[in-house]
mmCIF file of C-alpha atoms and ligand atoms in Angstrom:
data_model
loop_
_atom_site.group_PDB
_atom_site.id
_atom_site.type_symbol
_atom_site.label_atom_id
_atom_site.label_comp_id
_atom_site.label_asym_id
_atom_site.label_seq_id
_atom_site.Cartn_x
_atom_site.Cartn_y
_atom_site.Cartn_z
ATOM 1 C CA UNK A 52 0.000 0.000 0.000
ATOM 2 C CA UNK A 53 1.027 3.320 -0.904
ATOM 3 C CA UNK A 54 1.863 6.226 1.888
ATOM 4 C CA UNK A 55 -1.269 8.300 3.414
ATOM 5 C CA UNK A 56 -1.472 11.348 0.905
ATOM 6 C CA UNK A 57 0.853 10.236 -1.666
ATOM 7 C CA UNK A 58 -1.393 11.798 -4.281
ATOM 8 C CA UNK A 59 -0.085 14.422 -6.847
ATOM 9 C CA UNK A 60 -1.476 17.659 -6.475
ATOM 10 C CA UNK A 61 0.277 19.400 -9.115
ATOM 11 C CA UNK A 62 3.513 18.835 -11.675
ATOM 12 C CA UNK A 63 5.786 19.062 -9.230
ATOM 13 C CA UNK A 64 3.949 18.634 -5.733
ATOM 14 C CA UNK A 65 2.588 15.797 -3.598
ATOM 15 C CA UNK A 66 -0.375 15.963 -1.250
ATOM 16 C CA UNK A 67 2.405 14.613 1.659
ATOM 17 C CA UNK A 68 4.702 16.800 1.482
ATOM 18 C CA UNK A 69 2.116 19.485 2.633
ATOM 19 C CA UNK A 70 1.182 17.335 5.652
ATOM 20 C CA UNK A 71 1.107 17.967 8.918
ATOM 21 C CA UNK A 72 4.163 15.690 10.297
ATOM 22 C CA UNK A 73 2.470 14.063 13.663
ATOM 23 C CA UNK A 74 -1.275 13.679 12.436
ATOM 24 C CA UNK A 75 -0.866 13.718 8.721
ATOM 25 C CA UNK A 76 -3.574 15.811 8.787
ATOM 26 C CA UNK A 77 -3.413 18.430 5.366
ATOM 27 C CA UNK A 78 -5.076 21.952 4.451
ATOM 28 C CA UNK A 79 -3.903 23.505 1.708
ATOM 29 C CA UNK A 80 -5.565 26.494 -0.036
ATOM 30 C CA UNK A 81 -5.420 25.835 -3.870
ATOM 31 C CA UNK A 82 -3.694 29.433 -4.449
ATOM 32 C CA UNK A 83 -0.412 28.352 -2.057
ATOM 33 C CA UNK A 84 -0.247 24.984 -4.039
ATOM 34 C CA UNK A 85 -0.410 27.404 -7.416
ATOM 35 C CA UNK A 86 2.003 29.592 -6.566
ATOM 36 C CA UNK A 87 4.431 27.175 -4.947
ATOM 37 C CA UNK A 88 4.065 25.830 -8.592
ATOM 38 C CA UNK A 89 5.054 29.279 -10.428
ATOM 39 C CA UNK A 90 8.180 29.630 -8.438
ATOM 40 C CA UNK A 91 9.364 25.958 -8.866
ATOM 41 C CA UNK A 92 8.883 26.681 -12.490
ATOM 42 C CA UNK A 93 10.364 30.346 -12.314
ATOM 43 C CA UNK A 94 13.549 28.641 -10.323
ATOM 44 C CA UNK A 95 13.805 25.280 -12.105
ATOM 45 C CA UNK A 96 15.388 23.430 -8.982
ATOM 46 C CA UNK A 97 13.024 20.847 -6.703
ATOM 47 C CA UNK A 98 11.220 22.843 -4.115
ATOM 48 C CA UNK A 99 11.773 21.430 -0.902
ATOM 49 C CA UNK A 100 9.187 21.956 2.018
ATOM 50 C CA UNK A 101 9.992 21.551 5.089
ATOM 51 C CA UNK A 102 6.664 22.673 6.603
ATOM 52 C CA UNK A 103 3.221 23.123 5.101
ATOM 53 C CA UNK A 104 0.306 22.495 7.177
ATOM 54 C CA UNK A 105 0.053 21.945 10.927
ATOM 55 C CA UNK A 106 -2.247 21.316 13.367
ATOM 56 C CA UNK A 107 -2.870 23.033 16.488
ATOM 57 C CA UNK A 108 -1.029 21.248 18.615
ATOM 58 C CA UNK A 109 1.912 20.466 16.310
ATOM 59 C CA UNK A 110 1.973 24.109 15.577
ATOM 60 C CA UNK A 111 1.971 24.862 19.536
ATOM 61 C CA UNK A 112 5.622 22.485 19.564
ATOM 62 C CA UNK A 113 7.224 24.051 17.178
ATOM 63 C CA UNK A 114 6.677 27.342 18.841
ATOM 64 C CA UNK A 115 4.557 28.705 15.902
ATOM 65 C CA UNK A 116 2.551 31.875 16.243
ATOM 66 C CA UNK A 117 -1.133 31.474 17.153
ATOM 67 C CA UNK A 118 -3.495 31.005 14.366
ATOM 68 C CA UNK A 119 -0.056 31.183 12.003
ATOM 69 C CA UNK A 120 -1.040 31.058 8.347
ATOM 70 C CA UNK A 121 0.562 26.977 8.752
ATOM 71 C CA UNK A 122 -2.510 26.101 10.370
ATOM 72 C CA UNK A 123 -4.649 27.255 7.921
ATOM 73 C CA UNK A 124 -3.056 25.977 4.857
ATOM 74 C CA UNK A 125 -2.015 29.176 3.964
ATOM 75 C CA UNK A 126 1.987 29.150 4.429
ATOM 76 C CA UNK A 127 4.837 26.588 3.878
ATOM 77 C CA UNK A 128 8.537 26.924 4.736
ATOM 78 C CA UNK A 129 11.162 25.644 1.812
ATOM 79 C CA UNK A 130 14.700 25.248 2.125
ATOM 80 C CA UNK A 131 16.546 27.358 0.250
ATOM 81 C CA UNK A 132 20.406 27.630 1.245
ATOM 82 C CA UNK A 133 21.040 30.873 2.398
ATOM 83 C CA UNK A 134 22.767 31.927 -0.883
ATOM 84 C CA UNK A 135 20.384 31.512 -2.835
ATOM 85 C CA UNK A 136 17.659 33.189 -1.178
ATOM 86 C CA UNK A 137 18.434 36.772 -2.835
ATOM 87 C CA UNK A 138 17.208 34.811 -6.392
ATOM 88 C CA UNK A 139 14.406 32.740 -4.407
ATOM 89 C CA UNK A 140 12.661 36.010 -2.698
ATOM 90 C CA UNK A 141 12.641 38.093 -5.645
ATOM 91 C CA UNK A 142 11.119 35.098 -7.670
ATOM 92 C CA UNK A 143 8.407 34.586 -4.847
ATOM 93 C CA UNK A 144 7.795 39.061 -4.956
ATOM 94 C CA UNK A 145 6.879 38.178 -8.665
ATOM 95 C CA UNK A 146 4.739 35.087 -7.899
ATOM 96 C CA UNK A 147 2.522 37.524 -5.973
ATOM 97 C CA UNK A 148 3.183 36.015 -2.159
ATOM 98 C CA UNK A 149 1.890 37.601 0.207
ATOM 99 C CA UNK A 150 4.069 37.195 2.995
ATOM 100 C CA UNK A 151 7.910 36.770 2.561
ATOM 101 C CA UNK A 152 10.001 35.936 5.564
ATOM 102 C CA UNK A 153 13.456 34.690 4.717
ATOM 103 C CA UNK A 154 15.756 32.720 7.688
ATOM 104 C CA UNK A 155 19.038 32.110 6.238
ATOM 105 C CA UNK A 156 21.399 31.150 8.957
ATOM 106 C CA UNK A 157 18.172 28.294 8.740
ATOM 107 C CA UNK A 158 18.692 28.097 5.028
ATOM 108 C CA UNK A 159 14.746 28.206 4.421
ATOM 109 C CA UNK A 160 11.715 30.954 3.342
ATOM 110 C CA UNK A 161 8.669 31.065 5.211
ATOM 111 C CA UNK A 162 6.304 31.746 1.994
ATOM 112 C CA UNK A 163 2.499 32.408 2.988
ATOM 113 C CA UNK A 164 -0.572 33.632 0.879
HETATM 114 ZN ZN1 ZN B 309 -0.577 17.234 13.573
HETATM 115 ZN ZN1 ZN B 310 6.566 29.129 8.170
#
């Protein structure tokens, strides 16, 4: 049997790599999923994330901000090393995100809608 989720959503994304890690529980707003899309396409290197949707309580761990676009399905982090995230933010400014927050001693972008 295949993994929970393992569903394409788009050319280059999978339902399970938006889901929440300890409940595999997934919200995703089709615009994030579209736009994710743009910028994978605009870049032309695999788009990693390393967080897309989480739950209340996994959101609470990770010391996410209450009611954080993550637990909406309206944000996902990607790793991007830290020298390329010059390229990477100006790509996601022309994708038309709403909310660009770049951590690169982290090496990722927090992307939201
Ligand atoms: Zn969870
Ligand atoms: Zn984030």
């Amino acid at each position: 049997m295949k993994p929970l989720n393992d569903i394409p959503l788009s050319p280059s994304f999978r339902l399970a790599e938006f889901a929440c890690p300890c409940c595999k529980t997934v919200k995703i707003q089709p615009e994030l999923l579209q736009k994710l899309q743009q910028l994978r396409d605009g870049w032309g290197e695999p788009v990693i994330i390393t967080s897309g949707y989480r739950c209340f309580d996994h959101n609470a761990e990770v010391g996410g901000v209450e009611g954080s676009d993550h637990t909406r399905g309206r944000a996902a982090d990607i790793a991007v090393a830290a020298v390329w995230q010059p390229k990477v933010i100006a790509l996601a400014q022309t994708v038309g995100f709403g909310k660009i927050l770049p951590y690169p001693r982290r090496n990722f972008i927090h992307l939201a809608l």
